[in-house]
Amino acid sequence: MPVIGFSPTDRHPARSRSGMAIRKSTLALILIAIYLVGAHLRLSLVSGGQTIVPMYLMLMSAALMTLMYQGVMLRRAVAPLFAIMIFALVQPMLATAPGASATDQLPRILSFIVAVISGVAALVAMTEVPPEKLRRLLIGLWLVLVGLVLLESMGLKPVFDSIKTALYAGSGRGLYEATARDLALYGVTRATAFASEPSHLADSLSALTFMAYILHPRRGSLGSILTVVAMFLVGYLVSPSFKTSFYILALLIWAFWPRSLRGIVALIALILMVSTLFAIFSREVLVFFNNVAGVHMASGSFFGRMLAGPLAAHDILGTYPMLGVGLGNFDGALPAIVQIWNDSGALVLFPWYAPLGAADLMSSGFWWQWFFLGLFGGAVFSVLILWLLRDLGVEAPLRSLICTWIIWYPGAGFVDARSWFILAFVSLSVAGTASGRKRARAQDPTPHPFG
């Protein structure tokens, strides 16, 4: 006879809790999938020329993940998150560039804070779900994108273009139409798999490959290496992009990051070996780089991603060295960036860039950190990020930050959700998952702040 006031599942509390955990894990995986699709599409809600909700698929799913894991986030990272929020509100008040005040930049400051929280929520969610299930999801999404590219390339491009036009109507995001550039650089018109730009597809394929390698159960084995090489190769073949090389460089640094004296010695040996090979084959390497870079440099996109940042750094950081132009103050950096485009002759070569704003004329997230925050402010912010990652239980926080900077370099906005998704996925590892943290604490209860 059943006991009054108790359901059958109450007599098996362990089984009930297990079922709830499975349901929560499944919901988290669904939200992570939406978040990843949002990172690929980057859709925003726009009204009257103003962005109401930027990248709403990412932020919507991240908001639900925040509600699901708010206890974990508050328990682990409330202090560094609060410090980052205070920093974001105070830093513009101290900057002296025109338009740097917190009042003028409040929408971008709030967007930045929400973006950081969304990245933390995504990281926590990805480390709380079973790593093998997350890896299957990542590989499944990668296969879907590759399949969409194949369909788009098999005579269905007009259908894809029609759907894409409808999808981005009213989103405030223009659609990529530089087919002549694609033919000149790559010999083909690149597919997008419903993204607004081919480079966004390359970002998605590369990010999924990066995460799939990190979560490989035998990471570092010959099988895992062959898998990641094959995924990067296929990704480049279906979506060629110069940005893929930055993901590969970041993953190499991630994989060979030294954790001990032996690791440092191995890294030095690798550098010496590469330097020796470069010295032996220097002429061939330089000819190859000149051919590749020379073709890419014949585009305004390459100039804005790769060259505008370092060229403008002297003027911007020379004028505002300590605190930069202020967080979110794109207009404060615009005169110096436009001057670089004029002095280099890039505006003469690519006059259609003339009416664009600073975020389009210089799209390196790495340089935006230092332009916004200055040398002192950027250093303080970096310490806050390391603090945040350490409290979240991330392995080698400094490695995560450096890998983020590398991937930010050829394209990121710093104040947007997509930028902070990058920090989330480079901070992911099996040892960063819930089960991995228990093993790590059992082996070494002392956290290593910098790895």
Short mmCIF file of C-alpha atoms in Angstrom, two decimals:
data_model
loop_
_atom_site.label_atom_id
_atom_site.label_comp_id
_atom_site.label_asym_id
_atom_site.label_seq_id
_atom_site.Cartn_x
_atom_site.Cartn_y
_atom_site.Cartn_z
CA MET A 1 0.00 0.00 0.00
CA PRO A 2 1.46 3.35 -0.94
CA VAL A 3 2.18 5.77 1.90
CA ILE A 4 -0.07 8.83 1.91
CA GLY A 5 1.73 12.00 0.92
CA PHE A 6 4.55 10.27 -0.96
CA SER A 7 4.82 9.40 -4.64
CA PRO A 8 6.52 6.19 -5.79
CA THR A 9 9.60 8.17 -6.87
CA ASP A 10 9.95 9.59 -3.34
CA ARG A 11 10.74 6.10 -2.10
CA HIS A 12 13.76 6.13 -4.42
CA PRO A 13 15.27 9.60 -3.89
CA ALA A 14 18.59 8.66 -5.52
CA ARG A 15 16.80 7.48 -8.66
CA SER A 16 14.66 10.65 -8.67
CA ARG A 17 17.70 12.91 -8.33
CA SER A 18 19.43 10.99 -11.10
CA GLY A 19 16.45 11.51 -13.40
CA MET A 20 16.37 15.23 -12.61
CA ALA A 21 20.09 15.48 -13.35
CA ILE A 22 19.58 13.76 -16.70
CA ARG A 23 16.73 16.11 -17.61
CA LYS A 24 18.81 19.14 -16.59
CA SER A 25 21.75 17.87 -18.62
CA THR A 26 19.52 17.36 -21.68
CA LEU A 27 18.05 20.86 -21.35
CA ALA A 28 21.56 22.29 -20.96
CA LEU A 29 22.70 20.53 -24.15
CA ILE A 30 19.70 21.99 -26.03
CA LEU A 31 20.56 25.48 -24.79
CA ILE A 32 24.23 24.99 -25.70
CA ALA A 33 23.15 23.94 -29.21
CA ILE A 34 21.03 27.12 -29.54
CA TYR A 35 23.96 29.17 -28.23
CA LEU A 36 26.32 27.65 -30.83
CA VAL A 37 23.81 28.22 -33.65
CA GLY A 38 23.47 31.81 -32.44
CA ALA A 39 27.25 32.22 -32.54
CA HIS A 40 27.15 31.05 -36.15
CA LEU A 41 24.25 33.24 -37.32
CA ARG A 42 24.87 36.33 -35.10
CA LEU A 43 21.30 37.56 -35.57
CA SER A 44 20.21 40.76 -33.81
CA LEU A 45 16.86 42.44 -33.25
CA VAL A 46 16.90 45.90 -34.80
CA SER A 47 14.25 48.61 -34.75
CA GLY A 48 14.48 52.06 -36.29
CA GLY A 49 18.14 51.56 -37.10
CA GLN A 50 18.94 50.79 -33.44
CA THR A 51 20.01 47.37 -32.19
CA ILE A 52 17.54 46.29 -29.50
CA VAL A 53 18.94 42.84 -28.67
CA PRO A 54 22.34 41.97 -30.20
CA MET A 55 22.88 38.31 -31.10
CA TYR A 56 19.61 37.38 -29.45
CA LEU A 57 19.90 33.59 -29.88
CA MET A 58 23.14 33.61 -27.92
CA LEU A 59 21.84 35.93 -25.22
CA MET A 60 18.48 34.15 -24.89
CA SER A 61 20.08 30.75 -24.40
CA ALA A 62 22.78 32.21 -22.14
CA ALA A 63 20.10 33.85 -19.97
CA LEU A 64 18.41 30.48 -19.46
CA MET A 65 21.77 28.83 -18.72
CA THR A 66 22.43 31.58 -16.16
CA LEU A 67 19.14 30.77 -14.44
CA MET A 68 19.94 27.04 -14.50
CA TYR A 69 23.43 27.44 -13.06
CA GLN A 70 23.13 30.66 -11.08
CA GLY A 71 24.04 28.84 -7.89
CA VAL A 72 27.24 27.48 -9.41
CA MET A 73 28.15 30.85 -10.91
CA LEU A 74 27.53 32.75 -7.68
CA ARG A 75 29.35 30.18 -5.58
CA ARG A 76 32.44 30.12 -7.76
CA ALA A 77 32.74 33.52 -9.42
CA VAL A 78 30.59 36.21 -7.80
CA ALA A 79 33.59 38.25 -6.58
CA PRO A 80 35.50 38.48 -9.91
CA LEU A 81 32.26 39.02 -11.87
CA PHE A 82 31.30 41.87 -9.56
CA ALA A 83 34.82 43.35 -9.89
CA ILE A 84 34.58 43.20 -13.71
CA MET A 85 31.19 44.97 -13.61
CA ILE A 86 32.58 47.74 -11.38
CA PHE A 87 35.60 48.06 -13.65
CA ALA A 88 33.37 48.35 -16.74
CA LEU A 89 31.35 51.15 -15.14
CA VAL A 90 34.26 53.09 -13.63
CA GLN A 91 36.88 52.82 -16.39
CA PRO A 92 35.06 55.12 -18.88
CA MET A 93 34.69 57.76 -16.16
CA LEU A 94 38.48 57.87 -15.79
CA ALA A 95 39.28 57.88 -19.51
CA THR A 96 39.87 61.32 -21.02
CA ALA A 97 39.04 60.70 -24.71
CA PRO A 98 36.02 62.50 -26.21
CA GLY A 99 32.84 60.47 -25.74
CA ALA A 100 34.39 58.21 -23.10
CA SER A 101 31.90 58.92 -20.30
CA ALA A 102 29.85 56.08 -18.84
CA THR A 103 26.69 57.98 -19.76
CA ASP A 104 27.61 58.19 -23.44
CA GLN A 105 28.71 54.56 -23.61
CA LEU A 106 26.15 53.02 -21.25
CA PRO A 107 24.49 50.79 -23.91
CA ARG A 108 27.85 49.33 -24.96
CA ILE A 109 28.98 48.98 -21.33
CA LEU A 110 25.82 47.05 -20.49
CA SER A 111 26.26 44.98 -23.67
CA PHE A 112 29.81 44.18 -22.56
CA ILE A 113 28.71 43.12 -19.06
CA VAL A 114 25.94 40.93 -20.47
CA ALA A 115 28.39 39.43 -22.99
CA VAL A 116 30.87 38.50 -20.25
CA ILE A 117 28.13 36.92 -18.12
CA SER A 118 26.82 35.02 -21.15
CA GLY A 119 30.30 33.60 -21.79
CA VAL A 120 30.63 32.54 -18.15
CA ALA A 121 27.17 30.91 -18.25
CA ALA A 122 28.08 29.01 -21.42
CA LEU A 123 31.38 27.85 -19.91
CA VAL A 124 29.70 26.66 -16.70
CA ALA A 125 26.97 24.86 -18.65
CA MET A 126 29.51 23.14 -20.91
CA THR A 127 31.56 21.98 -17.92
CA GLU A 128 28.51 20.68 -16.06
CA VAL A 129 27.15 18.40 -18.80
CA PRO A 130 28.76 15.00 -19.54
CA PRO A 131 31.80 15.71 -21.77
CA GLU A 132 31.12 12.76 -24.07
CA LYS A 133 27.59 14.03 -24.79
CA LEU A 134 28.87 17.56 -25.39
CA ARG A 135 31.52 16.25 -27.78
CA ARG A 136 28.90 14.30 -29.75
CA LEU A 137 26.82 17.49 -30.00
CA LEU A 138 29.81 19.47 -31.27
CA ILE A 139 30.75 16.90 -33.90
CA GLY A 140 27.08 16.60 -34.91
CA LEU A 141 26.85 20.39 -35.48
CA TRP A 142 30.14 20.30 -37.40
CA LEU A 143 28.76 17.57 -39.67
CA VAL A 144 25.53 19.54 -40.18
CA LEU A 145 27.49 22.62 -41.27
CA VAL A 146 29.65 20.59 -43.65
CA GLY A 147 26.51 18.97 -45.06
CA LEU A 148 24.88 22.37 -45.58
CA VAL A 149 27.96 23.56 -47.45
CA LEU A 150 27.82 20.53 -49.73
CA LEU A 151 24.14 21.14 -50.44
CA GLU A 152 24.77 24.84 -51.07
CA SER A 153 27.56 23.94 -53.49
CA MET A 154 25.46 21.43 -55.42
CA GLY A 155 23.24 23.87 -57.27
CA LEU A 156 21.15 24.95 -54.28
CA LYS A 157 22.88 28.30 -53.70
CA PRO A 158 19.85 30.32 -54.95
CA VAL A 159 17.66 28.54 -52.40
CA PHE A 160 20.16 29.19 -49.62
CA ASP A 161 20.49 32.83 -50.65
CA SER A 162 16.69 33.31 -50.56
CA ILE A 163 16.43 31.81 -47.08
CA LYS A 164 19.41 33.87 -45.92
CA THR A 165 17.90 37.10 -47.27
CA ALA A 166 14.68 36.42 -45.37
CA LEU A 167 16.58 35.38 -42.24
CA TYR A 168 18.63 38.57 -42.04
CA ALA A 169 15.93 41.00 -43.18
CA GLY A 170 15.71 43.68 -40.51
CA SER A 171 18.64 42.26 -38.53
CA GLY A 172 20.92 45.20 -39.26
CA ARG A 173 23.57 42.87 -40.67
CA GLY A 174 24.54 43.13 -44.33
CA LEU A 175 25.10 40.04 -46.46
CA TYR A 176 28.46 39.20 -47.98
CA GLU A 177 28.52 39.82 -51.73
CA ALA A 178 32.25 39.97 -52.56
CA THR A 179 32.19 37.01 -54.91
CA ALA A 180 34.90 38.57 -57.09
CA ARG A 181 37.20 38.68 -54.06
CA ASP A 182 36.45 35.02 -53.32
CA LEU A 183 37.33 34.02 -56.86
CA ALA A 184 40.57 36.02 -56.73
CA LEU A 185 41.65 34.66 -53.34
CA TYR A 186 40.33 31.10 -53.32
CA GLY A 187 39.18 30.34 -56.85
CA VAL A 188 35.62 29.60 -55.71
CA THR A 189 32.61 31.47 -54.37
CA ARG A 190 32.56 30.50 -50.71
CA ALA A 191 29.48 29.00 -49.09
CA THR A 192 28.07 30.41 -45.84
CA ALA A 193 25.64 27.73 -44.52
CA PHE A 194 23.14 30.51 -43.70
CA ALA A 195 25.73 32.75 -42.00
CA SER A 196 25.94 36.33 -43.23
CA GLU A 197 29.64 35.96 -44.17
CA PRO A 198 31.86 33.04 -45.24
CA SER A 199 34.33 33.89 -42.46
CA HIS A 200 31.57 33.27 -39.90
CA LEU A 201 31.22 29.73 -41.23
CA ALA A 202 35.00 29.29 -40.94
CA ASP A 203 34.79 30.57 -37.36
CA SER A 204 32.07 28.05 -36.51
CA LEU A 205 33.83 25.05 -38.07
CA SER A 206 37.13 25.98 -36.43
CA ALA A 207 35.58 26.58 -32.99
CA LEU A 208 33.74 23.25 -33.09
CA THR A 209 36.97 21.48 -34.12
CA PHE A 210 38.87 23.21 -31.30
CA MET A 211 36.31 22.10 -28.69
CA ALA A 212 36.01 18.57 -30.09
CA TYR A 213 39.77 18.10 -29.68
CA ILE A 214 39.80 19.47 -26.13
CA LEU A 215 37.01 17.08 -25.14
CA HIS A 216 38.55 14.02 -26.83
CA PRO A 217 38.72 11.25 -24.20
CA ARG A 218 42.31 10.46 -25.26
CA ARG A 219 43.46 13.94 -26.13
CA GLY A 220 47.02 13.92 -27.43
CA SER A 221 46.82 10.40 -28.81
CA LEU A 222 47.51 9.70 -32.48
CA GLY A 223 43.79 9.17 -33.09
CA SER A 224 42.85 12.56 -31.58
CA ILE A 225 45.57 14.31 -33.58
CA LEU A 226 44.50 12.71 -36.85
CA THR A 227 40.88 13.61 -36.09
CA VAL A 228 41.61 17.28 -35.44
CA VAL A 229 43.87 17.52 -38.51
CA ALA A 230 41.14 15.96 -40.67
CA MET A 231 38.46 18.30 -39.24
CA PHE A 232 40.58 21.41 -39.83
CA LEU A 233 41.47 20.23 -43.34
CA VAL A 234 37.87 19.49 -44.30
CA GLY A 235 36.77 22.74 -42.68
CA TYR A 236 39.28 24.71 -44.75
CA LEU A 237 38.37 22.88 -47.95
CA VAL A 238 34.65 23.63 -47.58
CA SER A 239 35.19 27.12 -46.12
CA PRO A 240 38.66 28.55 -46.89
CA SER A 241 39.54 31.49 -44.66
CA PHE A 242 42.74 33.11 -43.42
CA LYS A 243 41.19 33.11 -39.92
CA THR A 244 41.46 29.32 -39.67
CA SER A 245 45.23 29.65 -39.22
CA PHE A 246 44.68 31.62 -36.01
CA TYR A 247 42.52 28.84 -34.55
CA ILE A 248 45.22 26.31 -35.44
CA LEU A 249 47.90 28.47 -33.81
CA ALA A 250 45.76 28.90 -30.68
CA LEU A 251 45.13 25.16 -30.48
CA LEU A 252 48.85 24.41 -30.83
CA ILE A 253 49.60 26.79 -27.97
CA TRP A 254 46.75 25.25 -25.97
CA ALA A 255 48.05 21.70 -26.56
CA PHE A 256 51.73 22.46 -25.91
CA TRP A 257 51.30 24.91 -23.05
CA PRO A 258 54.10 24.16 -20.55
CA ARG A 259 52.91 23.09 -17.09
CA SER A 260 56.29 22.21 -15.64
CA LEU A 261 60.03 22.69 -16.12
CA ARG A 262 59.98 19.70 -18.47
CA GLY A 263 57.23 21.37 -20.48
CA ILE A 264 59.17 24.63 -20.69
CA VAL A 265 62.25 22.75 -21.92
CA ALA A 266 60.10 20.94 -24.52
CA LEU A 267 58.61 24.24 -25.70
CA ILE A 268 62.08 25.80 -26.04
CA ALA A 269 63.22 22.73 -27.99
CA LEU A 270 60.21 23.07 -30.29
CA ILE A 271 60.94 26.75 -30.89
CA LEU A 272 64.59 25.96 -31.66
CA MET A 273 63.56 23.18 -34.06
CA VAL A 274 61.08 25.44 -35.87
CA SER A 275 63.68 28.25 -36.00
CA THR A 276 66.27 25.85 -37.46
CA LEU A 277 63.83 24.62 -40.12
CA PHE A 278 62.91 28.22 -40.93
CA ALA A 279 66.61 29.11 -41.30
CA ILE A 280 67.19 26.14 -43.63
CA PHE A 281 64.10 26.78 -45.76
CA SER A 282 63.82 30.54 -45.22
CA ARG A 283 63.72 31.45 -48.91
CA GLU A 284 60.91 29.00 -49.66
CA VAL A 285 58.92 30.06 -46.57
CA LEU A 286 59.26 33.75 -47.37
CA VAL A 287 58.23 33.24 -51.00
CA PHE A 288 55.18 31.25 -49.88
CA PHE A 289 54.18 33.85 -47.27
CA ASN A 290 54.64 36.71 -49.72
CA ASN A 291 52.44 34.96 -52.28
CA VAL A 292 49.68 34.19 -49.77
CA ALA A 293 49.80 37.47 -47.86
CA GLY A 294 50.19 39.45 -51.04
CA VAL A 295 46.90 38.10 -52.36
CA HIS A 296 45.09 38.66 -49.06
CA MET A 297 46.48 42.17 -48.67
CA ALA A 298 44.72 43.12 -51.87
CA SER A 299 41.50 43.46 -49.85
CA GLY A 300 40.12 45.98 -47.39
CA SER A 301 39.00 43.15 -45.12
CA PHE A 302 42.57 41.98 -44.60
CA PHE A 303 43.75 45.54 -43.93
CA GLY A 304 41.03 46.10 -41.32
CA ARG A 305 41.58 42.77 -39.59
CA MET A 306 45.36 42.52 -39.63
CA LEU A 307 47.07 45.86 -40.26
CA ALA A 308 44.85 48.70 -39.07
CA GLY A 309 45.21 47.77 -35.39
CA PRO A 310 48.99 47.79 -35.03
CA LEU A 311 49.29 50.81 -37.35
CA ALA A 312 46.76 52.83 -35.29
CA ALA A 313 48.20 51.71 -31.94
CA HIS A 314 50.96 54.33 -31.96
CA ASP A 315 48.51 57.22 -32.28
CA ILE A 316 45.76 55.90 -29.99
CA LEU A 317 47.95 54.48 -27.20
CA GLY A 318 50.41 57.32 -27.63
CA THR A 319 47.61 59.83 -26.97
CA TYR A 320 45.73 57.82 -24.32
CA PRO A 321 48.36 55.41 -22.95
CA MET A 322 47.02 54.60 -19.50
CA LEU A 323 43.24 54.20 -19.89
CA GLY A 324 42.67 54.24 -23.64
CA VAL A 325 39.64 55.85 -25.27
CA GLY A 326 37.20 54.29 -22.79
CA LEU A 327 35.27 51.03 -22.85
CA GLY A 328 32.90 50.86 -25.84
CA ASN A 329 34.06 54.21 -27.25
CA PHE A 330 34.52 53.21 -30.90
CA ASP A 331 34.08 56.82 -32.03
CA GLY A 332 36.97 57.95 -29.83
CA ALA A 333 39.32 55.74 -31.84
CA LEU A 334 37.76 56.51 -35.22
CA PRO A 335 39.89 59.58 -36.21
CA ALA A 336 43.18 57.72 -35.72
CA ILE A 337 41.90 54.65 -37.58
CA VAL A 338 40.61 56.72 -40.51
CA GLN A 339 43.96 58.52 -40.62
CA ILE A 340 45.74 55.16 -40.94
CA TRP A 341 43.46 54.16 -43.81
CA ASN A 342 44.20 57.49 -45.53
CA ASP A 343 47.96 57.49 -44.94
CA SER A 344 48.35 53.92 -46.16
CA GLY A 345 46.31 54.56 -49.30
CA ALA A 346 43.83 51.83 -48.30
CA LEU A 347 40.83 54.16 -48.73
CA VAL A 348 41.94 54.91 -52.27
CA LEU A 349 42.13 51.19 -53.04
CA PHE A 350 38.91 50.35 -51.17
CA PRO A 351 36.76 53.51 -51.23
CA TRP A 352 33.60 51.64 -50.23
CA TYR A 353 35.02 51.43 -46.68
CA ALA A 354 34.93 55.23 -46.30
CA PRO A 355 31.42 55.50 -44.74
CA LEU A 356 31.96 52.60 -42.30
CA GLY A 357 32.45 53.00 -38.57
CA ALA A 358 35.49 52.21 -36.45
CA ALA A 359 34.33 48.65 -35.65
CA ASP A 360 34.40 47.80 -39.37
CA LEU A 361 37.58 49.69 -40.22
CA MET A 362 39.49 47.93 -37.40
CA SER A 363 37.98 44.60 -36.39
CA SER A 364 40.68 43.08 -34.19
CA GLY A 365 39.32 42.25 -30.73
CA PHE A 366 42.86 42.07 -29.37
CA TRP A 367 43.57 45.66 -30.32
CA TRP A 368 40.14 46.84 -29.18
CA GLN A 369 40.93 45.66 -25.65
CA TRP A 370 44.00 47.89 -25.53
CA PHE A 371 42.43 50.79 -27.45
CA PHE A 372 39.40 50.81 -25.14
CA LEU A 373 41.25 50.25 -21.87
CA GLY A 374 44.80 51.50 -22.42
CA LEU A 375 47.98 49.81 -21.23
CA PHE A 376 47.21 50.14 -17.51
CA GLY A 377 43.49 49.49 -17.81
CA GLY A 378 44.08 46.55 -20.16
CA ALA A 379 46.55 45.01 -17.73
CA VAL A 380 44.14 45.42 -14.79
CA PHE A 381 41.33 43.90 -16.85
CA SER A 382 43.54 40.95 -17.82
CA VAL A 383 44.22 40.26 -14.13
CA LEU A 384 40.46 40.34 -13.44
CA ILE A 385 39.86 37.81 -16.24
CA LEU A 386 42.58 35.53 -14.85
CA TRP A 387 40.94 35.80 -11.42
CA LEU A 388 37.57 34.92 -12.93
CA LEU A 389 38.92 31.90 -14.80
CA ARG A 390 40.83 30.64 -11.78
CA ASP A 391 37.74 30.83 -9.57
CA LEU A 392 35.74 28.97 -12.23
CA GLY A 393 38.25 26.12 -11.97
CA VAL A 394 39.75 26.61 -15.42
CA GLU A 395 43.07 24.94 -16.10
CA ALA A 396 45.88 27.38 -16.90
CA PRO A 397 43.91 30.67 -17.05
CA LEU A 398 46.80 32.50 -18.72
CA ARG A 399 46.73 29.94 -21.54
CA SER A 400 43.02 30.66 -22.06
CA LEU A 401 43.62 34.41 -22.21
CA ILE A 402 46.49 34.13 -24.70
CA CYS A 403 44.51 31.75 -26.93
CA THR A 404 41.58 34.17 -26.78
CA TRP A 405 43.79 37.06 -27.87
CA ILE A 406 45.10 35.01 -30.81
CA ILE A 407 41.59 34.17 -32.05
CA TRP A 408 40.39 37.72 -31.36
CA TYR A 409 43.17 39.17 -33.49
CA PRO A 410 41.68 38.64 -36.99
CA GLY A 411 38.12 39.53 -36.04
CA ALA A 412 36.20 40.32 -32.83
CA GLY A 413 34.43 43.27 -31.27
CA PHE A 414 35.36 42.77 -27.58
CA VAL A 415 32.01 44.10 -26.31
CA ASP A 416 29.83 41.46 -28.04
CA ALA A 417 28.66 37.99 -26.97
CA ARG A 418 30.52 36.22 -29.81
CA SER A 419 33.84 37.52 -28.48
CA TRP A 420 33.23 36.07 -25.03
CA PHE A 421 32.11 32.74 -26.44
CA ILE A 422 35.72 32.44 -27.61
CA LEU A 423 37.02 32.81 -24.04
CA ALA A 424 34.49 30.17 -22.95
CA PHE A 425 35.49 27.50 -25.43
CA VAL A 426 39.26 27.92 -25.08
CA SER A 427 38.75 27.50 -21.32
CA LEU A 428 36.98 24.19 -21.78
CA SER A 429 38.65 20.86 -21.04
CA VAL A 430 37.80 17.47 -19.58
CA ALA A 431 39.66 18.48 -16.42
CA GLY A 432 37.45 21.55 -16.29
CA THR A 433 34.25 19.49 -16.11
CA ALA A 434 32.49 18.62 -12.88
CA SER A 435 33.97 15.10 -12.75
CA GLY A 436 37.38 16.37 -13.77
CA ARG A 437 37.47 18.96 -10.99
CA LYS A 438 36.84 16.26 -8.40
CA ARG A 439 39.78 14.24 -9.73
CA ALA A 440 41.98 17.32 -9.84
CA ARG A 441 41.14 18.31 -6.25
CA ALA A 442 41.90 14.78 -5.08
CA GLN A 443 45.33 14.93 -6.72
CA ASP A 444 46.20 18.53 -5.91
CA PRO A 445 43.89 20.59 -3.68
CA THR A 446 45.91 23.79 -4.29
CA PRO A 447 44.66 25.82 -7.29
CA HIS A 448 47.27 27.13 -9.71
CA PRO A 449 46.33 30.73 -10.61
CA PHE A 450 48.19 30.88 -13.92
CA GLY A 451 48.70 27.21 -14.86
#
